[in-house]
Amino acid sequence: MINIGTQPIHTERLLLRRFTVADASAAYHNWQNDPVVTRYLTWPAYTSLAPAKTRMALTAASYRQPDVYQWAMQLTDPAATLIGNISVVSHDDDLQTMAIGYVMGQTWWGHGYMPEALRAVIDYLFSGTDVNRIEARHDTHNPNSGKVMHKAGMQFEGVLRQRGLNNTGLCDEAFYAILRSDWTEKHRQND
């Protein structure tokens, strides 16, 4: 699969950029230490800054790989703090499929930032790679995540019972996806 790696993406209100080691404190304080934010994630809320520093160091080093797509999210003001992250959490080169995951601090919930970021990442991946399918999934007890996917143009495909495991235990997962053909048609209609 053609890969272009993590490059900056600018939207009307957001800057999506690579993480640096210096981002550890903001990530920790803005979402990684919050059990409400991490409730439906696969990793528990951090109880100290140490794991955030380790994660940031590993993430910063991973950008050497062209198939790594992980963005820090911040408002367009260069002095703004980080509000979350969005990334390709898995990919299948044979099927030309990428799966997206995202997380954002509670302070910024309900402002439309995550659908804006997800739309931008979808556009980036379809414009720069040969991915054919971009998908995401969420615990059915977290319907707001599905609203993000829908607002970003992804289609609901169904629920797989007890398909996932997160901080709440086994869970049913709702799947959403957008195909290159869907994306191309949407852009053709908007032109």
C-alpha positions as MATLAB code, in Angstrom:
seq = 'MINIGTQPIHTERLLLRRFTVADASAAYHNWQNDPVVTRYLTWPAYTSLAPAKTRMALTAASYRQPDVYQWAMQLTDPAATLIGNISVVSHDDDLQTMAIGYVMGQTWWGHGYMPEALRAVIDYLFSGTDVNRIEARHDTHNPNSGKVMHKAGMQFEGVLRQRGLNNTGLCDEAFYAILRSDWTEKHRQND';
ca = [
       0.000    0.000    0.000;
       1.180    3.533   -0.698;
       1.914    5.351    2.578;
       2.715    9.004    3.160;
       3.054    9.082    6.951;
       1.901   11.678    9.438;
       2.068   15.185    8.011;
       0.383   18.319    9.383;
      -3.283   18.798    8.526;
      -4.985   22.164    8.904;
      -8.745   22.564    9.190;
     -10.829   25.634    9.873;
     -10.389   25.288   13.650;
      -7.741   22.618   14.183;
      -4.115   21.780   13.624;
      -3.360   18.072   13.453;
       0.363   17.504   13.866;
       2.952   15.008   14.999;
       3.372   14.445   18.715;
       6.634   15.427   20.381;
       8.062   14.245   23.681;
       7.203   17.687   25.078;
       3.480   16.900   24.608;
       3.411   14.316   27.412;
       2.220   16.662   30.154;
      -0.614   18.179   28.097;
      -1.796   14.757   26.905;
      -1.692   13.406   30.450;
      -3.577   16.323   32.003;
      -6.097   16.818   29.184;
      -7.269   13.237   28.584;
      -4.927   10.380   29.507;
      -5.558   10.634   33.273;
      -9.354   10.916   32.995;
     -11.285    7.680   33.705;
     -14.411    9.142   32.085;
     -12.526    9.769   28.818;
     -10.788    6.372   28.870;
     -13.857    4.388   29.935;
     -14.451    2.897   26.471;
     -10.777    2.668   25.475;
      -8.481   -0.353   25.579;
      -5.969    1.250   27.948;
      -6.751    2.482   31.478;
      -6.443    6.076   32.642;
      -2.878    6.871   33.605;
      -2.240    7.475   37.285;
       1.085    9.276   36.797;
       2.942   11.234   34.142;
       5.518    8.452   33.587;
       3.439    6.335   31.152;
       2.488    9.484   29.208;
       6.169   10.311   28.774;
       6.919    6.764   27.652;
       4.035    6.803   25.187;
       5.111   10.143   23.716;
       8.700    8.968   23.298;
       7.543    5.804   21.497;
       5.128    7.777   19.324;
       7.757   10.362   18.364;
      10.180    7.574   17.391;
       7.508    5.756   15.354;
       7.183    8.601   12.840;
      10.233    7.222   11.022;
       7.861    4.585    9.612;
       5.837    5.762    6.590;
       2.802    3.694    7.637;
       2.370    5.474   10.988;
      -0.498    7.957   11.135;
      -0.918    9.540   14.553;
      -1.847   13.150   15.070;
      -1.939   15.399   18.094;
      -5.006   17.651   17.937;
      -4.926   21.284   18.972;
      -6.904   24.381   18.178;
      -5.387   26.518   15.420;
      -3.932   29.015   17.887;
      -0.240   27.999   18.102;
      -0.323   28.634   21.862;
      -3.323   26.328   22.320;
      -2.977   23.166   24.319;
      -3.543   19.679   22.984;
      -7.162   18.550   23.065;
      -6.838   14.945   21.877;
      -5.455   12.612   19.278;
      -6.577   10.738   16.186;
      -4.719    7.915   14.503;
      -4.747    4.904   12.253;
      -4.850    2.142   14.853;
      -4.524   -0.732   12.389;
      -4.208   -1.356    8.686;
      -4.403   -4.277    6.314;
      -2.298   -3.722    3.211;
      -3.812   -6.668    1.327;
      -7.358   -5.372    1.826;
      -6.251   -1.716    1.551;
      -8.094   -0.964    4.788;
      -7.268    1.402    7.645;
      -9.021    1.625   11.013;
      -9.216    4.973   12.817;
      -9.287    5.590   16.566;
      -9.588    8.858   18.441;
      -9.826   10.372   21.906;
     -10.429   13.896   23.177;
     -10.506   15.586   26.575;
     -13.928   16.270   28.127;
     -13.426   20.032   28.068;
     -13.728   20.005   24.272;
     -16.624   17.538   23.885;
     -19.716   18.778   22.073;
     -18.024   21.446   19.924;
     -17.742   19.419   16.699;
     -13.956   19.177   16.844;
     -13.758   15.402   16.490;
     -15.969   15.105   13.371;
     -13.924   17.944   11.866;
     -10.685   16.081   12.608;
     -12.038   12.751   11.377;
     -13.235   14.282    8.074;
      -9.806   15.850    7.591;
      -7.990   12.561    8.255;
     -10.325   10.694    5.883;
      -9.624   13.290    3.168;
      -5.879   13.107    3.858;
      -5.794    9.305    3.598;
      -7.952    9.052    0.472;
      -6.034   11.907   -1.198;
      -2.528   10.669   -0.409;
      -2.684    6.883   -0.119;
      -4.347    4.105   -2.077;
      -6.501    2.980    0.855;
      -9.872    1.683   -0.313;
     -11.735    1.394    3.012;
     -11.503    3.471    6.173;
     -13.348    2.074    9.158;
     -13.962    2.769   12.815;
     -15.904    1.115   15.594;
     -17.262    1.963   19.008;
     -18.751    0.344   22.077;
     -22.538    0.510   21.647;
     -22.771    2.050   25.136;
     -20.853    5.032   23.738;
     -23.240    6.260   21.010;
     -21.634    9.708   20.815;
     -18.641    8.113   19.132;
     -20.977    6.762   16.454;
     -22.381   10.263   15.955;
     -18.828   11.466   15.251;
     -18.389    8.750   12.605;
     -21.747    9.534   10.995;
     -21.042   13.295   10.903;
     -17.702   12.560    9.218;
     -19.504   10.752    6.381;
     -19.023    7.159    7.482;
     -21.848    4.649    7.061;
     -23.158    2.419    9.830;
     -22.578   -1.224    8.856;
     -23.837   -3.152   11.853;
     -23.162   -4.400   15.371;
     -21.008   -7.371   16.280;
     -22.031   -8.776   19.638;
     -19.323   -9.111   22.286;
     -16.701   -8.350   19.617;
     -14.663   -5.895   21.674;
     -12.828   -5.642   24.944;
     -12.273   -2.320   26.664;
     -12.126   -0.888   30.182;
     -15.763   -1.906   30.760;
     -15.118   -5.542   29.778;
     -16.584   -7.411   26.800;
     -18.707   -5.149   24.643;
     -20.827   -5.056   21.531;
     -19.196   -2.965   18.810;
     -20.876   -0.833   16.162;
     -18.934   -0.634   12.891;
     -18.806    2.301   10.485;
     -16.872    2.707    7.237;
     -16.382    4.844    4.178;
     -15.150    3.452    0.864;
     -13.026    5.317   -1.655;
     -15.975    5.172   -4.060;
     -18.245    6.834   -1.430;
     -15.677    9.558   -0.850;
     -15.085   10.141   -4.569;
     -18.816   10.393   -5.264;
     -19.317   12.839   -2.402;
     -16.530   15.083   -3.712;
     -17.905   14.851   -7.258;
     -21.307   16.055   -6.007;
     -19.718   18.951   -4.095;
     -17.742   20.207   -7.097;
];
